[in-house]
């Protein structure tokens, strides 16, 4: 399973997330990162990414220890 993080949850993130969700047996979105965490929370809810962790800083995300492959 590839564990993916989405950094930046602006308009283009929808296309990336939809693409990744096309392969539910191969990819899992584990983190969403945006300087406006409320945007990341909205995307999390929109796509039902209940296990994804939201971060407001990519350095915090990387330092958190969460396993990310992509």
Backbone as JSON Lines, residues from 0, in Angstrom:
{"i":0,"aa":"X","n":[0.85,-1.18,0.0],"ca":[0.0,0.0,0.0],"c":[0.89,1.24,0.0]}
{"i":1,"aa":"X","n":[0.63,2.13,-0.91],"ca":[1.34,3.41,-0.98],"c":[0.6,4.41,-0.1]}
{"i":2,"aa":"X","n":[1.31,5.02,0.84],"ca":[0.74,6.02,1.74],"c":[1.06,7.4,1.19]}
{"i":3,"aa":"X","n":[0.03,8.15,0.82],"ca":[0.21,9.44,0.15],"c":[-0.17,10.6,1.06]}
{"i":4,"aa":"X","n":[0.54,11.71,0.87],"ca":[0.21,12.97,1.54],"c":[-0.12,14.0,0.46]}
{"i":5,"aa":"X","n":[-1.1,14.8,0.72],"ca":[-1.46,15.9,-0.16],"c":[-1.0,17.18,0.51]}
{"i":6,"aa":"X","n":[-0.09,17.89,-0.15],"ca":[0.42,19.15,0.38],"c":[-0.17,20.28,-0.44]}
{"i":7,"aa":"X","n":[-1.04,21.04,0.19],"ca":[-1.78,22.09,-0.5],"c":[-3.13,21.55,-0.91]}
{"i":8,"aa":"X","n":[-4.19,22.12,-0.36],"ca":[-5.53,21.61,-0.65],"c":[-6.37,22.63,-1.42]}
{"i":9,"aa":"X","n":[-5.71,23.3,-2.35],"ca":[-6.41,24.23,-3.23],"c":[-7.14,23.49,-4.32]}
{"i":10,"aa":"X","n":[-7.54,24.2,-5.34],"ca":[-8.38,23.64,-6.41],"c":[-7.79,22.41,-7.08]}
{"i":11,"aa":"X","n":[-6.5,22.42,-7.38],"ca":[-5.9,21.28,-8.1],"c":[-5.86,20.03,-7.26]}
{"i":12,"aa":"X","n":[-5.91,20.18,-5.94],"ca":[-5.85,18.99,-5.08],"c":[-7.02,18.05,-5.35]}
{"i":13,"aa":"X","n":[-8.16,18.58,-5.76],"ca":[-9.31,17.73,-6.07],"c":[-8.97,16.72,-7.16]}
{"i":14,"aa":"X","n":[-8.28,17.16,-8.2],"ca":[-7.89,16.26,-9.29],"c":[-6.91,15.2,-8.8]}
{"i":15,"aa":"X","n":[-5.96,15.6,-7.97],"ca":[-4.98,14.65,-7.44],"c":[-5.65,13.62,-6.53]}
{"i":16,"aa":"X","n":[-6.53,14.09,-5.67],"ca":[-7.21,13.18,-4.74],"c":[-8.11,12.22,-5.51]}
{"i":17,"aa":"X","n":[-8.86,12.73,-6.46],"ca":[-9.72,11.85,-7.26],"c":[-8.9,10.79,-7.98]}
{"i":18,"aa":"X","n":[-7.76,11.18,-8.51],"ca":[-6.87,10.23,-9.18],"c":[-6.37,9.15,-8.22]}
{"i":19,"aa":"X","n":[-5.93,9.57,-7.04],"ca":[-5.43,8.6,-6.06],"c":[-6.54,7.68,-5.56]}
{"i":20,"aa":"X","n":[-7.73,8.21,-5.39],"ca":[-8.85,7.4,-4.91],"c":[-9.33,6.38,-5.95]}
{"i":21,"aa":"X","n":[-8.84,6.51,-7.17],"ca":[-9.16,5.54,-8.22],"c":[-8.53,4.19,-7.92]}
{"i":22,"aa":"X","n":[-7.51,4.18,-7.07],"ca":[-6.77,2.96,-6.76],"c":[-6.83,2.63,-5.26]}
{"i":23,"aa":"X","n":[-8.02,2.37,-4.71],"ca":[-8.16,2.17,-3.26],"c":[-7.39,0.96,-2.72]}
{"i":24,"aa":"X","n":[-7.09,0.0,-3.57],"ca":[-6.33,-1.17,-3.12],"c":[-4.82,-0.93,-3.13]}
{"i":25,"aa":"X","n":[-4.4,0.19,-3.74],"ca":[-2.97,0.45,-3.87],"c":[-2.51,1.7,-3.16]}
{"i":26,"aa":"X","n":[-3.42,2.67,-2.96],"ca":[-3.04,3.97,-2.39],"c":[-3.99,4.35,-1.26]}
{"i":27,"aa":"X","n":[-3.41,4.91,-0.2],"ca":[-4.21,5.44,0.9],"c":[-3.7,6.85,1.21]}
{"i":28,"aa":"X","n":[-4.59,7.81,1.25],"ca":[-4.21,9.18,1.61],"c":[-4.18,9.25,3.13]}
{"i":29,"aa":"X","n":[-2.98,9.47,3.67],"ca":[-2.78,9.44,5.12],"c":[-2.62,10.82,5.74]}
{"i":30,"aa":"X","n":[-2.36,11.84,4.9],"ca":[-2.15,13.19,5.44],"c":[-2.59,14.25,4.44]}
{"i":31,"aa":"X","n":[-3.11,15.33,4.99],"ca":[-3.46,16.52,4.21],"c":[-2.77,17.7,4.89]}
{"i":32,"aa":"X","n":[-2.14,18.53,4.1],"ca":[-1.39,19.65,4.67],"c":[-1.75,20.93,3.93]}
{"i":33,"aa":"X","n":[-2.07,21.96,4.7],"ca":[-2.36,23.26,4.11],"c":[-2.13,24.32,5.19]}
{"i":34,"aa":"X","n":[-1.65,25.49,4.79],"ca":[-1.43,26.56,5.76],"c":[-2.75,27.05,6.34]}
{"i":35,"aa":"X","n":[-3.84,26.7,5.67],"ca":[-5.19,26.96,6.19],"c":[-5.81,25.61,6.51]}
{"i":36,"aa":"X","n":[-5.61,25.11,7.72],"ca":[-6.07,23.76,8.04],"c":[-7.57,23.54,7.86]}
{"i":37,"aa":"X","n":[-8.34,24.61,7.92],"ca":[-9.78,24.46,7.69],"c":[-10.07,24.0,6.26]}
{"i":38,"aa":"X","n":[-9.23,24.42,5.31],"ca":[-9.37,23.94,3.93],"c":[-9.08,22.45,3.85]}
{"i":39,"aa":"X","n":[-8.03,22.03,4.54],"ca":[-7.68,20.6,4.56],"c":[-8.79,19.79,5.24]}
{"i":40,"aa":"X","n":[-9.35,20.31,6.31],"ca":[-10.45,19.63,7.0],"c":[-11.67,19.49,6.07]}
{"i":41,"aa":"X","n":[-11.94,20.53,5.29],"ca":[-13.07,20.48,4.36],"c":[-12.85,19.41,3.29]}
{"i":42,"aa":"X","n":[-11.63,19.32,2.78],"ca":[-11.3,18.29,1.78],"c":[-11.4,16.9,2.41]}
{"i":43,"aa":"X","n":[-10.92,16.78,3.63],"ca":[-11.0,15.5,4.35],"c":[-12.44,15.03,4.43]}
{"i":44,"aa":"X","n":[-13.33,15.95,4.79],"ca":[-14.74,15.62,4.92],"c":[-15.37,15.33,3.55]}
{"i":45,"aa":"X","n":[-15.04,16.16,2.57],"ca":[-15.61,16.02,1.22],"c":[-15.36,14.63,0.64]}
{"i":46,"aa":"X","n":[-14.14,14.11,0.85],"ca":[-13.77,12.83,0.26],"c":[-13.83,11.67,1.26]}
{"i":47,"aa":"X","n":[-14.29,11.92,2.47],"ca":[-14.42,10.85,3.44],"c":[-13.09,10.24,3.85]}
{"i":48,"aa":"X","n":[-12.07,11.08,3.97],"ca":[-10.73,10.62,4.33],"c":[-10.57,10.58,5.85]}
{"i":49,"aa":"X","n":[-11.39,9.75,6.49],"ca":[-11.48,9.75,7.94],"c":[-10.17,9.42,8.64]}
{"i":50,"aa":"X","n":[-9.27,8.67,8.01],"ca":[-8.0,8.3,8.64],"c":[-6.88,9.3,8.35]}
{"i":51,"aa":"X","n":[-7.11,10.25,7.47],"ca":[-6.07,11.23,7.12],"c":[-5.87,12.22,8.26]}
{"i":52,"aa":"X","n":[-4.62,12.54,8.53],"ca":[-4.27,13.5,9.56],"c":[-4.05,14.85,8.89]}
{"i":53,"aa":"X","n":[-4.59,15.91,9.47],"ca":[-4.45,17.25,8.91],"c":[-3.31,17.99,9.6]}
{"i":54,"aa":"X","n":[-2.48,18.63,8.8],"ca":[-1.36,19.43,9.29],"c":[-1.43,20.83,8.68]}
{"i":55,"aa":"X","n":[-0.88,21.81,9.4],"ca":[-0.83,23.18,8.88],"c":[0.57,23.58,8.42]}
{"i":56,"aa":"X","n":[1.49,22.61,8.44],"ca":[2.87,22.9,8.06],"c":[3.53,21.6,7.59]}
{"i":57,"aa":"X","n":[4.18,21.64,6.43],"ca":[4.78,20.41,5.9],"c":[5.92,19.9,6.77]}
{"i":58,"aa":"X","n":[6.65,20.79,7.43],"ca":[7.73,20.35,8.3],"c":[7.18,19.61,9.52]}
{"i":59,"aa":"X","n":[6.08,20.09,10.06],"ca":[5.42,19.39,11.17],"c":[4.95,18.01,10.72]}
{"i":60,"aa":"X","n":[4.43,17.96,9.5],"ca":[3.95,16.69,8.96],"c":[5.1,15.69,8.87]}
{"i":61,"aa":"X","n":[6.21,16.12,8.31],"ca":[7.35,15.23,8.16],"c":[7.95,14.83,9.5]}
{"i":62,"aa":"X","n":[7.94,15.74,10.46],"ca":[8.5,15.46,11.78],"c":[7.58,14.61,12.65]}
{"i":63,"aa":"X","n":[6.33,14.46,12.25],"ca":[5.35,13.76,13.07],"c":[5.6,12.26,13.17]}
{"i":64,"aa":"X","n":[6.34,11.73,12.24],"ca":[6.58,10.29,12.24],"c":[5.58,9.51,11.42]}
{"i":65,"aa":"X","n":[4.58,10.18,10.88],"ca":[3.6,9.49,10.04],"c":[4.33,8.92,8.81]}
{"i":66,"aa":"X","n":[3.99,7.71,8.45],"ca":[4.65,7.08,7.31],"c":[4.05,7.57,6.01]}
{"i":67,"aa":"X","n":[4.89,8.16,5.17],"ca":[4.47,8.7,3.88],"c":[5.41,8.17,2.81]}
{"i":68,"aa":"X","n":[4.84,7.64,1.75],"ca":[5.62,7.14,0.62],"c":[5.59,8.09,-0.57]}
{"i":69,"aa":"X","n":[4.52,8.86,-0.67],"ca":[4.3,9.7,-1.85],"c":[3.78,11.05,-1.44]}
